mmCIF file of C-alpha atoms and ligand atoms in Angstrom:
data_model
loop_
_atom_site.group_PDB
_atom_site.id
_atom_site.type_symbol
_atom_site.label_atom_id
_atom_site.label_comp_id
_atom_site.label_asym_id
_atom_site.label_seq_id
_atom_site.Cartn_x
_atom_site.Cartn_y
_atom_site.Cartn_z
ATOM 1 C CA UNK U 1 -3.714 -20.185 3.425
ATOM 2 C CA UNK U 2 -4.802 -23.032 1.243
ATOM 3 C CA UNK U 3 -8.759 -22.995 1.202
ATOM 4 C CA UNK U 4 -9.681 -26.861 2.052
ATOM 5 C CA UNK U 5 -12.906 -27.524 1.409
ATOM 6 C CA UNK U 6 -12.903 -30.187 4.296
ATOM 7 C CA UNK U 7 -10.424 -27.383 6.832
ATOM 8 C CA UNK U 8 -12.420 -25.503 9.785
ATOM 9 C CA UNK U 9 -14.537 -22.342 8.409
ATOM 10 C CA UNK U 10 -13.222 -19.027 7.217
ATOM 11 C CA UNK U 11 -14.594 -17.544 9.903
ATOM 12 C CA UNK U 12 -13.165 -19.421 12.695
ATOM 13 C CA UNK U 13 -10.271 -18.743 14.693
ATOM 14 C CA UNK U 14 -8.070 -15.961 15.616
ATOM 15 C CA UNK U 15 -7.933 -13.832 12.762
ATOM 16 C CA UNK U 16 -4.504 -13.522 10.582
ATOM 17 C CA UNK U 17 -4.197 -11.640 7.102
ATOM 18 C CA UNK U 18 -6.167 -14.147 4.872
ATOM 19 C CA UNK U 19 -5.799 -17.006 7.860
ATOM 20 C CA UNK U 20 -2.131 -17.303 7.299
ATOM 21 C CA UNK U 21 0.408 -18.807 9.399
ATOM 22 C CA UNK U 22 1.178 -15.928 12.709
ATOM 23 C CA UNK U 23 4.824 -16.081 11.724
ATOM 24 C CA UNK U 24 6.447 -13.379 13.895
ATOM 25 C CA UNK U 25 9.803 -13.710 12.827
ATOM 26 C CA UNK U 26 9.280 -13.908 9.209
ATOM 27 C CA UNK U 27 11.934 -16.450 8.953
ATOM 28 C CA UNK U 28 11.348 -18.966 5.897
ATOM 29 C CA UNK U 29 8.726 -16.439 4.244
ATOM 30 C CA UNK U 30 8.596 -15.485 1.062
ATOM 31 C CA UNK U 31 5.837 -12.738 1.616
ATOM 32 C CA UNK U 32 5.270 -11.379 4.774
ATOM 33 C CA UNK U 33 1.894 -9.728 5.215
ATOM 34 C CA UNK U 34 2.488 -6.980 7.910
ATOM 35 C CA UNK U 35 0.362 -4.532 9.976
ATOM 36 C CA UNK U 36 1.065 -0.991 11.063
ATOM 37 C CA UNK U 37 -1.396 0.290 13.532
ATOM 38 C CA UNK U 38 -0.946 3.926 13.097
ATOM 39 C CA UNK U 39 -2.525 7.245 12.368
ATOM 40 C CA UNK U 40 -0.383 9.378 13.874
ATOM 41 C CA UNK U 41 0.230 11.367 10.493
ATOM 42 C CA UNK U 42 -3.429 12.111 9.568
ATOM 43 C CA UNK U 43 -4.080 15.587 8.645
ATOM 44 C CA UNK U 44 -7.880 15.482 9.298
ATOM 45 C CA UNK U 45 -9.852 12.421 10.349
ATOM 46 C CA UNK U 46 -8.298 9.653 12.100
ATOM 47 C CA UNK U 47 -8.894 5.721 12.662
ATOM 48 C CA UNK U 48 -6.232 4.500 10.079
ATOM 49 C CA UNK U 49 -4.555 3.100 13.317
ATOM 50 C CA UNK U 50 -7.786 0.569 13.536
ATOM 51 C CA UNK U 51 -6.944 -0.673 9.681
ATOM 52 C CA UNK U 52 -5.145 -3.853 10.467
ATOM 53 C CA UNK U 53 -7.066 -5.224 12.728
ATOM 54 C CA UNK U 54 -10.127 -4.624 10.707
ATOM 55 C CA UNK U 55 -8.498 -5.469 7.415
ATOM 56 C CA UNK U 56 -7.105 -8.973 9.346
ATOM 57 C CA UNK U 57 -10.791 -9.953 10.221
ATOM 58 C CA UNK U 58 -12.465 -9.006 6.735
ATOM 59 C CA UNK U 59 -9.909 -11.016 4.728
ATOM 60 C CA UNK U 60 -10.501 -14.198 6.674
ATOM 61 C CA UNK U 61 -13.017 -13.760 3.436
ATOM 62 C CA UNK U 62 -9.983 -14.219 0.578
ATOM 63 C CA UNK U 63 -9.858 -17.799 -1.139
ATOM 64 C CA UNK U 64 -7.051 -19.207 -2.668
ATOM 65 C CA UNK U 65 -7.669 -19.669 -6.653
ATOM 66 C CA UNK U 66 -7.191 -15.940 -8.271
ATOM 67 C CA UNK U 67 -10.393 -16.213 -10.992
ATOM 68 C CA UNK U 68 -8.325 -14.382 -13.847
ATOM 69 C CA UNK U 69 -5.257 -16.042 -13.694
ATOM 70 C CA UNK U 70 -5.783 -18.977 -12.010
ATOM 71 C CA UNK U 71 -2.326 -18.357 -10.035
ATOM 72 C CA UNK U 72 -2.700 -19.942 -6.314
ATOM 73 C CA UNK U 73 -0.381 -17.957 -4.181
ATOM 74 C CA UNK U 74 -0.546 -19.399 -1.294
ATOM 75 C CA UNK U 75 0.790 -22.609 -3.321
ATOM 76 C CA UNK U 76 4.124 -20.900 -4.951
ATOM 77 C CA UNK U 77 5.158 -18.728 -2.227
ATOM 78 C CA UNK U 78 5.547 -19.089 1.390
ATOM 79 C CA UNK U 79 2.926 -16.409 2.765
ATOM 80 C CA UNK U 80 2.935 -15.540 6.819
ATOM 81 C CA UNK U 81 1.702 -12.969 8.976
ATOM 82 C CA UNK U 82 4.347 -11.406 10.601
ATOM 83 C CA UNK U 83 2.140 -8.964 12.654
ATOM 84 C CA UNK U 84 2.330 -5.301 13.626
ATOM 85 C CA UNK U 85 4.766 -3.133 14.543
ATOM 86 C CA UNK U 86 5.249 -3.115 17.876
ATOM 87 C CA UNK U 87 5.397 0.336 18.994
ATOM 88 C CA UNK U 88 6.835 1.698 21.929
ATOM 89 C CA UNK U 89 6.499 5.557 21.342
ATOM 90 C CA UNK U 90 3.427 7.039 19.256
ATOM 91 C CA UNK U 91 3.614 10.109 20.902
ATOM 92 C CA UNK U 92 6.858 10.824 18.928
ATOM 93 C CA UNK U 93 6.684 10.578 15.390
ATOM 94 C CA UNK U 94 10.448 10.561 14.863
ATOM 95 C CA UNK U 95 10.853 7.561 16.767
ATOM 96 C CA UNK U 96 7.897 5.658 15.746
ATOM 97 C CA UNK U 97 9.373 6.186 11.967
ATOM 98 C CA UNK U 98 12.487 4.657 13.177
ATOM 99 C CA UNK U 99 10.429 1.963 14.914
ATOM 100 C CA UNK U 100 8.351 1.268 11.656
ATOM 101 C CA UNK U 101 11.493 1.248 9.777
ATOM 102 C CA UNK U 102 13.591 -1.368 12.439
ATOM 103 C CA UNK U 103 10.855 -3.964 12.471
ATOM 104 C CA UNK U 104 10.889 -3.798 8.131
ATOM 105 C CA UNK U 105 14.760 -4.565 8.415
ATOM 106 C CA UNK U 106 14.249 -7.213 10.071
ATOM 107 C CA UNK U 107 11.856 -8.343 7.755
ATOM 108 C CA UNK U 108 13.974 -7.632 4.783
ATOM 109 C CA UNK U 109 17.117 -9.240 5.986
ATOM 110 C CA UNK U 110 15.336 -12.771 6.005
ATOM 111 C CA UNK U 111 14.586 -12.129 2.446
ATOM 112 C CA UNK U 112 10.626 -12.107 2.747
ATOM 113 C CA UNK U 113 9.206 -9.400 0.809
ATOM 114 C CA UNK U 114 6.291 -7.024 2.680
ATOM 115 C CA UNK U 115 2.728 -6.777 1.922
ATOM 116 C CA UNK U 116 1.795 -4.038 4.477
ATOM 117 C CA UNK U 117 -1.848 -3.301 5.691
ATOM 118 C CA UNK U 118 -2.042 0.851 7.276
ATOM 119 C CA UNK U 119 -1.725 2.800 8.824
ATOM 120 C CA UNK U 120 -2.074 6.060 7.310
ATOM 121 C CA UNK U 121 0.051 6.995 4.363
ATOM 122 C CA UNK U 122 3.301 8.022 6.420
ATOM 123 C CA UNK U 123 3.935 4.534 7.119
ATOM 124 C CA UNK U 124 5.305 3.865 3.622
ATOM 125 C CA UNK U 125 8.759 6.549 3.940
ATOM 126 C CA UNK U 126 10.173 4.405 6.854
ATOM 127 C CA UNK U 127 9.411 1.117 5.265
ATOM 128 C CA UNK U 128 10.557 1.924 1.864
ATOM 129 C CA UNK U 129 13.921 3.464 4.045
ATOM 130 C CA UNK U 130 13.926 -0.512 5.265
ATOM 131 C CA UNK U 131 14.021 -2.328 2.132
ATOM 132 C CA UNK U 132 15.800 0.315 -0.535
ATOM 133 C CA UNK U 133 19.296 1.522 -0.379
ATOM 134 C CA UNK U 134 21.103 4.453 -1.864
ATOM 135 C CA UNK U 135 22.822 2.533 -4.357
ATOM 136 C CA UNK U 136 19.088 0.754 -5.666
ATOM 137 C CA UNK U 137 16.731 3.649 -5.186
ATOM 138 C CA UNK U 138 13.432 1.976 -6.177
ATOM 139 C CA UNK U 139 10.583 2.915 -8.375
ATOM 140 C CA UNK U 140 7.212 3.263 -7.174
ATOM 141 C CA UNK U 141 3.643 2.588 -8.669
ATOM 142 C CA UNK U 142 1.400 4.785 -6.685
ATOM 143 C CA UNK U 143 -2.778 4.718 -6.350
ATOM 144 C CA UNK U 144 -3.914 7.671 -4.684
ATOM 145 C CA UNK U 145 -5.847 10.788 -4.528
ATOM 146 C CA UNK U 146 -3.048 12.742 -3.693
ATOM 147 C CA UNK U 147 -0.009 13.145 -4.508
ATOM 148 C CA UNK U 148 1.375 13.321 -0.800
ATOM 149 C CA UNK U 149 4.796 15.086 -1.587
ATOM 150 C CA UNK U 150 4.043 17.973 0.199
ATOM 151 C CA UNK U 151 6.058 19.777 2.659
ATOM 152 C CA UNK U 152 6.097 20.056 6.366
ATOM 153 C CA UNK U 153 2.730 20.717 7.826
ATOM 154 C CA UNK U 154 2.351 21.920 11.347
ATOM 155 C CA UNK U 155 5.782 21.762 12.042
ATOM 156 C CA UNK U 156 6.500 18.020 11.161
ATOM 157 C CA UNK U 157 7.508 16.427 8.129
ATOM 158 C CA UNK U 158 6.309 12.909 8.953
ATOM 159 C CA UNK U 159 2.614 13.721 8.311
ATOM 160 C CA UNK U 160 0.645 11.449 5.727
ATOM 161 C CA UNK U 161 0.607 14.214 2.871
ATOM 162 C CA UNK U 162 4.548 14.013 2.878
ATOM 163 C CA UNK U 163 6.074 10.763 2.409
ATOM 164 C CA UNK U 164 7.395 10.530 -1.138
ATOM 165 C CA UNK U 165 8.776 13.824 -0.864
ATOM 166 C CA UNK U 166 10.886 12.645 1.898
ATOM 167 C CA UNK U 167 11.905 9.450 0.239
ATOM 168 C CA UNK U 168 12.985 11.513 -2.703
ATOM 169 C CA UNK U 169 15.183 13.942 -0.378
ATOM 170 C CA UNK U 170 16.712 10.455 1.292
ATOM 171 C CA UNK U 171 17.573 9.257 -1.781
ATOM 172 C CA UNK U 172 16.183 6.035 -1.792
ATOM 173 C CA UNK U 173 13.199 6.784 -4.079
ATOM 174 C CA UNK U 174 13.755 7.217 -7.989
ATOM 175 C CA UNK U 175 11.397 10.396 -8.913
ATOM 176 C CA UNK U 176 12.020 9.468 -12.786
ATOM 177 C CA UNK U 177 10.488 5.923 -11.979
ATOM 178 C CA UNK U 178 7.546 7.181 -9.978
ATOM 179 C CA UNK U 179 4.412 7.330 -11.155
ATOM 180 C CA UNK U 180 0.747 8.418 -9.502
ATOM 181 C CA UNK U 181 -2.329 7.301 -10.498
ATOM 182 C CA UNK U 182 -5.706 8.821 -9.360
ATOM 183 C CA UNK U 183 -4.834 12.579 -8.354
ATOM 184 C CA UNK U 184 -7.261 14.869 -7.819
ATOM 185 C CA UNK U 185 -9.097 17.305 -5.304
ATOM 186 C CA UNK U 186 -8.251 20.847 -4.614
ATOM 187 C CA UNK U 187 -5.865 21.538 -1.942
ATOM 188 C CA UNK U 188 -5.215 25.321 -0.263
ATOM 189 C CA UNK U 189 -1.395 25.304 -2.121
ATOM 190 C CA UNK U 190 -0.189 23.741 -5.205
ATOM 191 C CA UNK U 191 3.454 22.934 -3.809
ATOM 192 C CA UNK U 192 3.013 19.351 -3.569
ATOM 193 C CA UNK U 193 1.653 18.646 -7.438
ATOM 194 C CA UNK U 194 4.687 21.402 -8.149
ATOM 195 C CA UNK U 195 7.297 19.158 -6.398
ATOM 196 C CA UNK U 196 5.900 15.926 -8.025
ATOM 197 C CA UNK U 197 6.093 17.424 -11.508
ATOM 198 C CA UNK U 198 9.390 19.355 -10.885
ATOM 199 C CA UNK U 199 11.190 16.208 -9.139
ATOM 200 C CA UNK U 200 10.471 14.241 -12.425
ATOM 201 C CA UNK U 201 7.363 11.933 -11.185
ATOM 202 C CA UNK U 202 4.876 11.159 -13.490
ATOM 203 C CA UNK U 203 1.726 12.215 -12.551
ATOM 204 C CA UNK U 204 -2.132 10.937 -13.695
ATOM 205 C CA UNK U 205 -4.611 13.114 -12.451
ATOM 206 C CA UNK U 206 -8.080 11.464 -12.517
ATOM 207 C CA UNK U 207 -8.808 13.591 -15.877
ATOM 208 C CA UNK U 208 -6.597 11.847 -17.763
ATOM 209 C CA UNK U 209 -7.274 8.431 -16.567
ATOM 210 C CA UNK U 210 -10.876 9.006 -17.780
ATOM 211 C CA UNK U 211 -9.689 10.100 -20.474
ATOM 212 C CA UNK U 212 -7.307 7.579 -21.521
ATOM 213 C CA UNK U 213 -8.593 4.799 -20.078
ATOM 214 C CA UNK U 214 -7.111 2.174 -17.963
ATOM 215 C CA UNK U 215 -4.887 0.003 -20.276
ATOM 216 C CA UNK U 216 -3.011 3.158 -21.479
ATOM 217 C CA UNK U 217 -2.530 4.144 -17.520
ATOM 218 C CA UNK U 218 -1.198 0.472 -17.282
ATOM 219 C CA UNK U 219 1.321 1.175 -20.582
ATOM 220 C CA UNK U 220 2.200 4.788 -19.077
ATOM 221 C CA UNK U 221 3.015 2.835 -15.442
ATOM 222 C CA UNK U 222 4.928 0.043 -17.131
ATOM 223 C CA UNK U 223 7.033 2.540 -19.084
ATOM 224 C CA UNK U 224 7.889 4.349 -16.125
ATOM 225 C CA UNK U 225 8.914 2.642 -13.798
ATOM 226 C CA UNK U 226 10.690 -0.028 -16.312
ATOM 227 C CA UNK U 227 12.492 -3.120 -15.505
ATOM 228 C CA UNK U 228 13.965 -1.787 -11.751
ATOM 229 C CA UNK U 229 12.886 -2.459 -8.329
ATOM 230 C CA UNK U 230 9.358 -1.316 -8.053
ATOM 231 C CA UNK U 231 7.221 -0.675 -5.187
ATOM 232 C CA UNK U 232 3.567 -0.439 -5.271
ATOM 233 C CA UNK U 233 1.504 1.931 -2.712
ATOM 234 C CA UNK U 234 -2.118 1.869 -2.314
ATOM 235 C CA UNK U 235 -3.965 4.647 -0.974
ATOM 236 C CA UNK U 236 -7.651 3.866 -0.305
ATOM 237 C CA UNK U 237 -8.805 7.257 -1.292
ATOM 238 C CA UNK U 238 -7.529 6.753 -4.667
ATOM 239 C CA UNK U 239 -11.031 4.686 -5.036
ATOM 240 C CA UNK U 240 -14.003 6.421 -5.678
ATOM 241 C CA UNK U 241 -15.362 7.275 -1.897
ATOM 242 C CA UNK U 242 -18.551 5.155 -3.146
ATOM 243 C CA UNK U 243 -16.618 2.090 -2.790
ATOM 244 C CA UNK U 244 -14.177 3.090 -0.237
ATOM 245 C CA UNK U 245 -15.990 5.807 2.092
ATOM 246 C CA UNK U 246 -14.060 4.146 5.209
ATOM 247 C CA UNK U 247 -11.421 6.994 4.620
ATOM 248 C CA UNK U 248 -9.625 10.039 6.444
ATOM 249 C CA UNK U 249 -9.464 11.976 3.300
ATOM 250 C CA UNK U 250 -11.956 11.016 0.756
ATOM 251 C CA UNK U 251 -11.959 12.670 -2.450
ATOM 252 C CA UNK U 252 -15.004 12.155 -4.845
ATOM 253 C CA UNK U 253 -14.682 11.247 -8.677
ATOM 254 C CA UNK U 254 -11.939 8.666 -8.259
ATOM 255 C CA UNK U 255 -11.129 5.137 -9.491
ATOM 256 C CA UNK U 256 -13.704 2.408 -9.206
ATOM 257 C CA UNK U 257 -12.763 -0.756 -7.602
ATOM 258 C CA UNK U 258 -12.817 -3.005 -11.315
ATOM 259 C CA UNK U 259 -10.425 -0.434 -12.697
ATOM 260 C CA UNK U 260 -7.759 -0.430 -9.845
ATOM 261 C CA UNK U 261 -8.416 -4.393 -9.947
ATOM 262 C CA UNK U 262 -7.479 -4.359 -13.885
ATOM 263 C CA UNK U 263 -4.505 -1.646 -13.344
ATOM 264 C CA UNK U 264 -3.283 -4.302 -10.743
ATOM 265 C CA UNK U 265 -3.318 -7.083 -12.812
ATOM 266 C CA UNK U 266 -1.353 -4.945 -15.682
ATOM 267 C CA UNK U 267 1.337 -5.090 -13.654
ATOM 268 C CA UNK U 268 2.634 -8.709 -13.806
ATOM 269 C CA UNK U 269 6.210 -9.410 -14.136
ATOM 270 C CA UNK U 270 7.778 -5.880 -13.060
ATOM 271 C CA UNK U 271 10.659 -6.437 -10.736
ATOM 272 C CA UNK U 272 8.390 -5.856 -7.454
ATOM 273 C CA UNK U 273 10.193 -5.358 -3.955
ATOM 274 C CA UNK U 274 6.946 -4.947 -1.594
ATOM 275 C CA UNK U 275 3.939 -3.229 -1.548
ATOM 276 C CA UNK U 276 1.213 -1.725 0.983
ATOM 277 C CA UNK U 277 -2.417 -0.578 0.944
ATOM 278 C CA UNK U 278 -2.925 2.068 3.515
ATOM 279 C CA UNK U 279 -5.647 4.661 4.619
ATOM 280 C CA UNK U 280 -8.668 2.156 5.744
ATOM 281 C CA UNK U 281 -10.264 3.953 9.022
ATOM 282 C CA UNK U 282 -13.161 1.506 10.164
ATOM 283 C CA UNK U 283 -14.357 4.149 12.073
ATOM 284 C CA UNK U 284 -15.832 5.524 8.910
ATOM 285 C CA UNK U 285 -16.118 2.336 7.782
ATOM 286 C CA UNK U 286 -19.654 1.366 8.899
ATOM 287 C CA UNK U 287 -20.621 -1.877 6.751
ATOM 288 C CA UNK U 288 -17.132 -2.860 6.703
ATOM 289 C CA UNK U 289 -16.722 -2.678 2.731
ATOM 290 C CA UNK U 290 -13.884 -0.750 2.892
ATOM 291 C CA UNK U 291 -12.110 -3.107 4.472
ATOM 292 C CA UNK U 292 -12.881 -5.552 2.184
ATOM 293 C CA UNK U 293 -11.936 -3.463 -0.700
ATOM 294 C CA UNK U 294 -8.278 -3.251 0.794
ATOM 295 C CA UNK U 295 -7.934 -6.725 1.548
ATOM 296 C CA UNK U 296 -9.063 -7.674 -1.839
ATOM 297 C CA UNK U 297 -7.028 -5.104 -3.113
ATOM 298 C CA UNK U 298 -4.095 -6.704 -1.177
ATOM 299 C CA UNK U 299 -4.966 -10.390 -2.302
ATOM 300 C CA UNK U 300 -4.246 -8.892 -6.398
ATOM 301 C CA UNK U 301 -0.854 -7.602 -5.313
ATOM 302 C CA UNK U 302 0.118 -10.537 -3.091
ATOM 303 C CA UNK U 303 -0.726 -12.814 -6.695
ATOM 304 C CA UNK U 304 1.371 -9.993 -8.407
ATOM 305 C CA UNK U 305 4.443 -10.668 -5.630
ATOM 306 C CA UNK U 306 3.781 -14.544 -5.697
ATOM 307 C CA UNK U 307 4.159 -14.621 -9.548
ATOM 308 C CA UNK U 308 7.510 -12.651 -9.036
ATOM 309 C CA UNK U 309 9.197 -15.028 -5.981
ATOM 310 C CA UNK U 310 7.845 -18.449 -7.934
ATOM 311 C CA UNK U 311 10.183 -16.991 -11.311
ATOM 312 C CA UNK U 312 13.133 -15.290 -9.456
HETATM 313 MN MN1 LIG R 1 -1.930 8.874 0.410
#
């Protein structure tokens, strides 16, 4: 929402992501910021379900002039909140995919592109099922601490270590024009970094990003996933725990929060078809900063998404 100098206070009202319009049928969006209050698909600690809410409140902080590029997004697209999911069955995860994934259709058909807040990281298989297609498999830019392409785990597949490995098997994500950013942490099997590597993803542990620094990551991203529909997930825990402790699965000796800022910004003018940022549990979240983190984090990519609708 514009930022008038002379309009009530930021922290009036009934918060919206970044006090936009509640627009709950997304028609005559261009970006629709979205919420999906679940956590269903944690392996460990929970309270992802408590991100949008949280994440709504903290970015009633976000202003409207981008300092770097001086792009004002709220001025060259049409940006609404579109709200959350509204579920009817969290008790089955099955269903609440299909839930997760009827609510982004109808998002999609009006031709708004989403800007999701999480939810833990199994929200992105049934929203990426919403908005790609067999015939236009998309590409995918992914921040993260793991690589979450692992197999079933206590006899489901729709846990939040396993959705780009389904999204492969459906077909509707390009392994060749994936590429994640930020791995790292031992795990008890390897089978997930196997299938990345086999399946043709390109994969940055946090060792090489140190060591190459973050313009060649940007270079590496860009040549990946090329000039085809690209989606960009954001996992929290991809940070550095220091500036994003408000986390199920935190993993130390990750990305700081100037770096993931700069990778963001490196990736202006890519053919972008949505994006989320996922994994904020305010539970562990005590001063909030997390929060604040991922809505900031979602105010770069909703520039990166307004630069693409204003030259499409
Ligand atoms: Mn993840």
């Amino acid at each position: 929402m514009s930022d008038d100098p002379k309009g009530a206070p930021r922290y009036m009202g009934i918060p919206t992501f970044m006090r936009t319009p509640y627009t709950p049928d997304g028609k005559g969006l261009d970006i629709a910021l979205a919420g999906v209050p679940y956590d269903g698909g944690v392996t460990n600690r929970p309270g992802a379900r408590h991100g949008p809410r949280q994440i709504r409140d903290l970015s009633s902080l976000t202003r409207s002039i981008h300092h770097v590029s001086k792009l004002k997004p709220f001025d060259v697209a049409r940006v609404g909140d579109v709200g959350d999911v509204p579920f009817t069955s969290v008790y089955d995860p099955e269903k609440t995919m299909d839930e997760i994934t009827d609510f982004f259709s109808t998002i999609h058909k009006t031709g708004a592109m989403p800007l999701t807040a999480g939810g833990d990281h199994s929200i992105t298989f049934p929203i990426m099922r919403a908005i790609a297609s067999l015939k236009k498999p998309i590409g995918m830019v992914h921040v993260d601490a793991h690589t979450d392409t692992w197999g079933p785990f206590q006899g489901s597949k729709f846990h939040h270590g396993g959705p780009f490995r389904l999204a492969v098997e459906a077909g509707i994500l390009d392994p060749k024009r994936t590429v994640q950013i930020g791995i790292r942490g031992a795990q008890n099997t390897d089978e997930g970094w196997n299938y990345s590597r086999d399946s043709g993803m390109r994969v940055i542990f946090m060792e090489e990003f140190t060591e190459i620094g973050v313009q060649a990551v940007i270079a590496e991203a860009r040549r990946v996933v090329g000039d085809g529909p690209t989606y960009i997930s954001f996992d929290v825990d991809g940070l550095d725990p220091i500036y994003a402790p408000g986390t199920g699965t935190p993993e130390i000796g990750g990305i700081t929060t100037i770096e993931a800022q700069a990778l963001l910004r490196g990736l202006g003018g890519l053919d972008l078809v949505g994006a989320d940022v996922v994994e904020v549990s305010p539970p562990f979240d005590q001063t909030g900063n997390t929060a604040i983190v991922a809505a900031t984090m979602m105010f770069e990519i909703l520039c990166l998404l307004a630069e693409r609708v204003s030259t499409r």
